PDB file of C-alpha atoms in Angstrom:
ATOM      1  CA  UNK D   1      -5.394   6.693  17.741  1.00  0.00           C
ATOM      2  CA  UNK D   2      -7.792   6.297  20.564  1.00  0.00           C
ATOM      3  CA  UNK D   3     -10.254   3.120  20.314  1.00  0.00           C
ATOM      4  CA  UNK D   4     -13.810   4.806  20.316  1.00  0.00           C
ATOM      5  CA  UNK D   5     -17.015   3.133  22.025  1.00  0.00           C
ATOM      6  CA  UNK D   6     -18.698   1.440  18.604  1.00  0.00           C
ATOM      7  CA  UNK D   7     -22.113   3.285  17.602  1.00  0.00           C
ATOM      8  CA  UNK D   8     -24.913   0.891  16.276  1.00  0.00           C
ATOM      9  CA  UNK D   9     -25.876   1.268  12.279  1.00  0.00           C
ATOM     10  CA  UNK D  10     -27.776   4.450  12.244  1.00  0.00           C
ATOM     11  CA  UNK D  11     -25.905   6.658  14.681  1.00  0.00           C
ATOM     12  CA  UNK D  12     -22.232   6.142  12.801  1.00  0.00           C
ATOM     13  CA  UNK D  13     -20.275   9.511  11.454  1.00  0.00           C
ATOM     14  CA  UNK D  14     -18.777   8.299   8.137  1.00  0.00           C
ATOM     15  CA  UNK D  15     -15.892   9.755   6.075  1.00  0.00           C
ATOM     16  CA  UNK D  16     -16.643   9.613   2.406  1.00  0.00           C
ATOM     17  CA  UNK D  17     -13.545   9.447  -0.402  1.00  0.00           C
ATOM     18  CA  UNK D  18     -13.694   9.704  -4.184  1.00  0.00           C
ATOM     19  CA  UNK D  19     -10.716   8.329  -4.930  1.00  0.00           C
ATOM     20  CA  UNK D  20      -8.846   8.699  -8.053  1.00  0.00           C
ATOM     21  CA  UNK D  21      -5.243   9.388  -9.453  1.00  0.00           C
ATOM     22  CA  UNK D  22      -4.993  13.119  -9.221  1.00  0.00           C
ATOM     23  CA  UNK D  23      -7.160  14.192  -6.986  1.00  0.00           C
ATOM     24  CA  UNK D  24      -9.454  12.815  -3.919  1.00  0.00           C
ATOM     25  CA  UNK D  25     -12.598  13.796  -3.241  1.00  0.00           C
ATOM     26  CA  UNK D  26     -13.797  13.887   1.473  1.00  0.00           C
ATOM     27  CA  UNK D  27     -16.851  14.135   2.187  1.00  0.00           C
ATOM     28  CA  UNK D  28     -18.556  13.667   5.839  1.00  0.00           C
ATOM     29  CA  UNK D  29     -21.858  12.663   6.844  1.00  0.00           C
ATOM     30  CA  UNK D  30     -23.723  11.202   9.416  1.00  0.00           C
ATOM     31  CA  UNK D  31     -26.259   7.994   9.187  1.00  0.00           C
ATOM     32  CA  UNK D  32     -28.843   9.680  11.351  1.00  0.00           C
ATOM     33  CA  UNK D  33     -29.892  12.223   8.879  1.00  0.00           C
ATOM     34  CA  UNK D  34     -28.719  10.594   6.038  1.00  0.00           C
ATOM     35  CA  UNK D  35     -26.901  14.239   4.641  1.00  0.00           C
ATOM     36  CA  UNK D  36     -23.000  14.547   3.671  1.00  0.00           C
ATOM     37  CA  UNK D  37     -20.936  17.359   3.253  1.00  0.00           C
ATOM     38  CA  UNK D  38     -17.820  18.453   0.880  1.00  0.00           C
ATOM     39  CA  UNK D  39     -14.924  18.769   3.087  1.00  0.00           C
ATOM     40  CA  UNK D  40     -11.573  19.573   1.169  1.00  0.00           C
ATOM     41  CA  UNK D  41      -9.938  18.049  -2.026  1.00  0.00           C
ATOM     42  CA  UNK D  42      -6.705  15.954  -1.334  1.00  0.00           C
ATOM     43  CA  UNK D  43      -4.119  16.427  -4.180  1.00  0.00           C
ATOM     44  CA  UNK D  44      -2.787  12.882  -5.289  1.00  0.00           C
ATOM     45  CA  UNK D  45       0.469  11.345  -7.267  1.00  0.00           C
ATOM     46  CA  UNK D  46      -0.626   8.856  -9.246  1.00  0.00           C
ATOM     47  CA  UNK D  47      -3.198   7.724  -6.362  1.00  0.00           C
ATOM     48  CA  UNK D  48      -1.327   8.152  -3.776  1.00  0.00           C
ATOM     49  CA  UNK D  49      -1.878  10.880  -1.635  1.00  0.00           C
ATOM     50  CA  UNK D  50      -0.324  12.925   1.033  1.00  0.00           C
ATOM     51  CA  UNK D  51      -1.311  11.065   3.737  1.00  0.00           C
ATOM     52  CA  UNK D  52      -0.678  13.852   6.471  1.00  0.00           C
ATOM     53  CA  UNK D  53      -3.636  15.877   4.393  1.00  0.00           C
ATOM     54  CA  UNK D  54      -6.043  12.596   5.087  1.00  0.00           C
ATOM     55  CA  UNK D  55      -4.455  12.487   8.908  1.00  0.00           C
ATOM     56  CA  UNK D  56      -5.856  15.544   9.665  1.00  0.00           C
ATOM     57  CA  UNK D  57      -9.357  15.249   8.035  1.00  0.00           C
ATOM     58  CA  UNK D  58      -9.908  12.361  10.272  1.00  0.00           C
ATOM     59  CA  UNK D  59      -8.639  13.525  13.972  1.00  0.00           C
ATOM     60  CA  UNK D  60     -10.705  16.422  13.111  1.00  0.00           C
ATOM     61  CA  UNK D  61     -13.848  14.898  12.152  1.00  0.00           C
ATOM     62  CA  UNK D  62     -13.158  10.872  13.913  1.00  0.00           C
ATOM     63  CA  UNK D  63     -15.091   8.789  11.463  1.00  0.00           C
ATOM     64  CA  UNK D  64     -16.726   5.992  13.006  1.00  0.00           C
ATOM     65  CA  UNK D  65     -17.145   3.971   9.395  1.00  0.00           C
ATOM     66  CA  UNK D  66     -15.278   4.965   6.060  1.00  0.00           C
ATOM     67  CA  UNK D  67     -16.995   4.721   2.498  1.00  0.00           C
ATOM     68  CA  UNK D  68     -14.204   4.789  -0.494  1.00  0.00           C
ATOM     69  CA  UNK D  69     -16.072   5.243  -3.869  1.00  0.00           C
ATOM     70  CA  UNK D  70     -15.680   2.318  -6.432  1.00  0.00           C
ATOM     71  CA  UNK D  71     -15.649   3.576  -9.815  1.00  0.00           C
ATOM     72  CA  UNK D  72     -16.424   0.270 -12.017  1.00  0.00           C
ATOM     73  CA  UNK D  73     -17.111   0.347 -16.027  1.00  0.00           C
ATOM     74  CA  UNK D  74     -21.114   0.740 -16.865  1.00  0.00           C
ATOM     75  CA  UNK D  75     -21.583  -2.834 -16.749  1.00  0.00           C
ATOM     76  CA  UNK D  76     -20.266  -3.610 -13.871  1.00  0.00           C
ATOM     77  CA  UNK D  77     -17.178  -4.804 -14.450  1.00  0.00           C
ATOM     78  CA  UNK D  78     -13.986  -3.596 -12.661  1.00  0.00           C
ATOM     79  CA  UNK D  79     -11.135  -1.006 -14.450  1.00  0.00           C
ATOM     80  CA  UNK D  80      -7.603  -0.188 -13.900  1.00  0.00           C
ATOM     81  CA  UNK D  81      -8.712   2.613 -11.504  1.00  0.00           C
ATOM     82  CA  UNK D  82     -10.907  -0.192  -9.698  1.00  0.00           C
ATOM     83  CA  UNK D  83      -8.189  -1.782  -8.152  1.00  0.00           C
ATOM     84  CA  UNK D  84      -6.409   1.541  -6.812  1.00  0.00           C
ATOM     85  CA  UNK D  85      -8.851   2.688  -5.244  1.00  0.00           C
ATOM     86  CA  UNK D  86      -9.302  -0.889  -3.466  1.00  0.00           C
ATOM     87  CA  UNK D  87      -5.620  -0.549  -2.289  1.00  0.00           C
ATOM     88  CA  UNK D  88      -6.473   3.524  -1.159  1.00  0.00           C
ATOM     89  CA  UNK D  89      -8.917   1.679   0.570  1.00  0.00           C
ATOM     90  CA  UNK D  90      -7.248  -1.197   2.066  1.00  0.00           C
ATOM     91  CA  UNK D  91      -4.547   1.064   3.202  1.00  0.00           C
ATOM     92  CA  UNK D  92      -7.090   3.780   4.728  1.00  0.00           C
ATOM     93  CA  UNK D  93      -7.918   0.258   7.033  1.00  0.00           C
ATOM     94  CA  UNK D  94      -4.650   0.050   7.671  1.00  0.00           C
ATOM     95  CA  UNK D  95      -3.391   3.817   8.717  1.00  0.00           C
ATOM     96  CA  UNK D  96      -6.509   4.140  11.082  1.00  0.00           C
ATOM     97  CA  UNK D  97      -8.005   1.163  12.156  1.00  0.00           C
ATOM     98  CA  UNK D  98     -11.314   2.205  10.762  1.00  0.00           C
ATOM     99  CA  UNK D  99     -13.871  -0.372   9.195  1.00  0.00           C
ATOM    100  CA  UNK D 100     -14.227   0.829   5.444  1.00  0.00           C
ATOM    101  CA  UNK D 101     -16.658  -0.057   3.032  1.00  0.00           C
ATOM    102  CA  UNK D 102     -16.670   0.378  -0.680  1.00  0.00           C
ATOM    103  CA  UNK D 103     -19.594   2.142  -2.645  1.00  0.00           C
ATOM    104  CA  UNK D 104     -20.474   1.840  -6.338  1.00  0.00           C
ATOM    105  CA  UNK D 105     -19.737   5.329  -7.426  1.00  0.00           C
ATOM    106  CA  UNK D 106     -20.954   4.933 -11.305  1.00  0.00           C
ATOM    107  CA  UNK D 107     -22.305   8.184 -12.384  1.00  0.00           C
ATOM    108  CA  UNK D 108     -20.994  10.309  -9.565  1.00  0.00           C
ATOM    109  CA  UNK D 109     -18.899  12.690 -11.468  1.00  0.00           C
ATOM    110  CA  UNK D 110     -21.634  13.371 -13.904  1.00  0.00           C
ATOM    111  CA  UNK D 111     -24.253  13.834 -11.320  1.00  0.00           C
ATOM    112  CA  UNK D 112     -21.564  16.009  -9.502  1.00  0.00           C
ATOM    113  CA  UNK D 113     -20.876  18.350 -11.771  1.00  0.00           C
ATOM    114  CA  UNK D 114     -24.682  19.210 -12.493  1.00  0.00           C
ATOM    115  CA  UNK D 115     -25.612  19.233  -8.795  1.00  0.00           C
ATOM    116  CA  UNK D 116     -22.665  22.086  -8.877  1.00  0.00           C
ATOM    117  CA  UNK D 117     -23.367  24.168 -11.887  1.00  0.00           C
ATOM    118  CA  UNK D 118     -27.273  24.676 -10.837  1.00  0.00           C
ATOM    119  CA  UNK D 119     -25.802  26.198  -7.921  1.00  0.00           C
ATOM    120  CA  UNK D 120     -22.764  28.377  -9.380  1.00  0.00           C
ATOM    121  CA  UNK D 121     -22.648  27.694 -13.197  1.00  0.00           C
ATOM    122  CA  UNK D 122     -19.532  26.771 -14.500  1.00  0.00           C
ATOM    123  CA  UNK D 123     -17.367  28.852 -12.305  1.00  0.00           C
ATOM    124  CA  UNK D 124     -18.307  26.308  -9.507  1.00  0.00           C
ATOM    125  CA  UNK D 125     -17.243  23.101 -11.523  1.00  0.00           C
ATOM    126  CA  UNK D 126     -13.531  23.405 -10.574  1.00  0.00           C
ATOM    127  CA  UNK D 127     -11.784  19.982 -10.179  1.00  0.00           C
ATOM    128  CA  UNK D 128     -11.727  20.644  -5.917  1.00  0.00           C
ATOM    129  CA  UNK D 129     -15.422  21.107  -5.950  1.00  0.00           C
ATOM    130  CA  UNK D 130     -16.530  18.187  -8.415  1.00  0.00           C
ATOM    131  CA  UNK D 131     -13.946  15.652  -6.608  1.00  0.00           C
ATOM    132  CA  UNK D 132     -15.983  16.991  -3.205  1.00  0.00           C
ATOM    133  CA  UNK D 133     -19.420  16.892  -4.406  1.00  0.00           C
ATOM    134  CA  UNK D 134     -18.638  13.400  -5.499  1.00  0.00           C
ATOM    135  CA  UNK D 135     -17.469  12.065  -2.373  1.00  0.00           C
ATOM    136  CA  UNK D 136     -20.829  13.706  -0.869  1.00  0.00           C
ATOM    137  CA  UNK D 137     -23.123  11.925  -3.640  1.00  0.00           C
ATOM    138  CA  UNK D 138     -21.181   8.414  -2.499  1.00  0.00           C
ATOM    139  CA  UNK D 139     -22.010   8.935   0.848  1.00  0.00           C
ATOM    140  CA  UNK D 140     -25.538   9.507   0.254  1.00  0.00           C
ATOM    141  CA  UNK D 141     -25.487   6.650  -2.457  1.00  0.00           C
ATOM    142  CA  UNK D 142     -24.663   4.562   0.579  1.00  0.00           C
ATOM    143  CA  UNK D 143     -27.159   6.051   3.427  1.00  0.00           C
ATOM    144  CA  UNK D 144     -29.588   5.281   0.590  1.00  0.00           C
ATOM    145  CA  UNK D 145     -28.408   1.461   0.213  1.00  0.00           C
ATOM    146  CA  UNK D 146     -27.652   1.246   3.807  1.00  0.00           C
ATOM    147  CA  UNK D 147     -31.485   2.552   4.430  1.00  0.00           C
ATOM    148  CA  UNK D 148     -32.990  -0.149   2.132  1.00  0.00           C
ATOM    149  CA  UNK D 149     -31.383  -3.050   4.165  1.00  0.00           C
TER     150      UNK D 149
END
């Protein structure tokens, strides 16, 4: 992969995951407008995913930051899952050179899947889309956080 010129905080494109054991979640978005979009649903074995699937999501779209969502217990503290998606994104670091930040992602799914039945009812809450919509909601979670800086 090509080294890219660095943009400053504001002007980054950032790749957003919701990582978990079956399925992950990609979002993209870009700091400037603070908006993300659902790209397409990675199937996963046990947390670890094709990585060919991811390879292609970011040539295409040549994230300048990386945001993996951090799912943690309601208070806080960190889970089984916690620590798997650390290593998904430790090893996203690793395949692609690309600075990656983790994002509290409490919430997410819930907020997800109601964000996607006001606009399709429950046809639209299949696992592809609620993954997706997640990934968008961490993204904006961060441009939010990132914003308040």
């Amino acid at each position: 992969m090509t080294k890219k010129t660095l943009k400053s905080q504001g002007e980054r494109t950032v790749m957003g995951f919701d990582f978990g054991t079956k399925s992950i979640g990609i979002a993209i978005g870009q700091e400037l407008t603070g908006s993300a979009s659902s790209l397409k649903a990675v199937k996963a074995q046990d947390g670890i995913p094709n990585w060919d699937h991811i390879a292609v999501q970011v040539k295409e779209w040549q994230p300048d930051l990386i945001v993996v969502g951090l799912p943690l217990n309601m208070d806080g503290t960190s889970q089984e899952v916690t620590f798997k998606a650390k290593k998904f994104a430790n090893r996203l670091h690793n395949h692609y050179g690309i600075a990656v930040h983790t994002q509290d992602e409490r919430l997410t799914t819930a907020d997800a899947k109601a964000r996607l039945f006001e606009r399709g009812g429950y046809k639209n809450l299949g696992k592809g889309n609620v993954d997706n919509m997640s990934a968008v909601i961490i993204l904006e979670s961060f441009f939010e956080a990132s914003y308040g800086e």
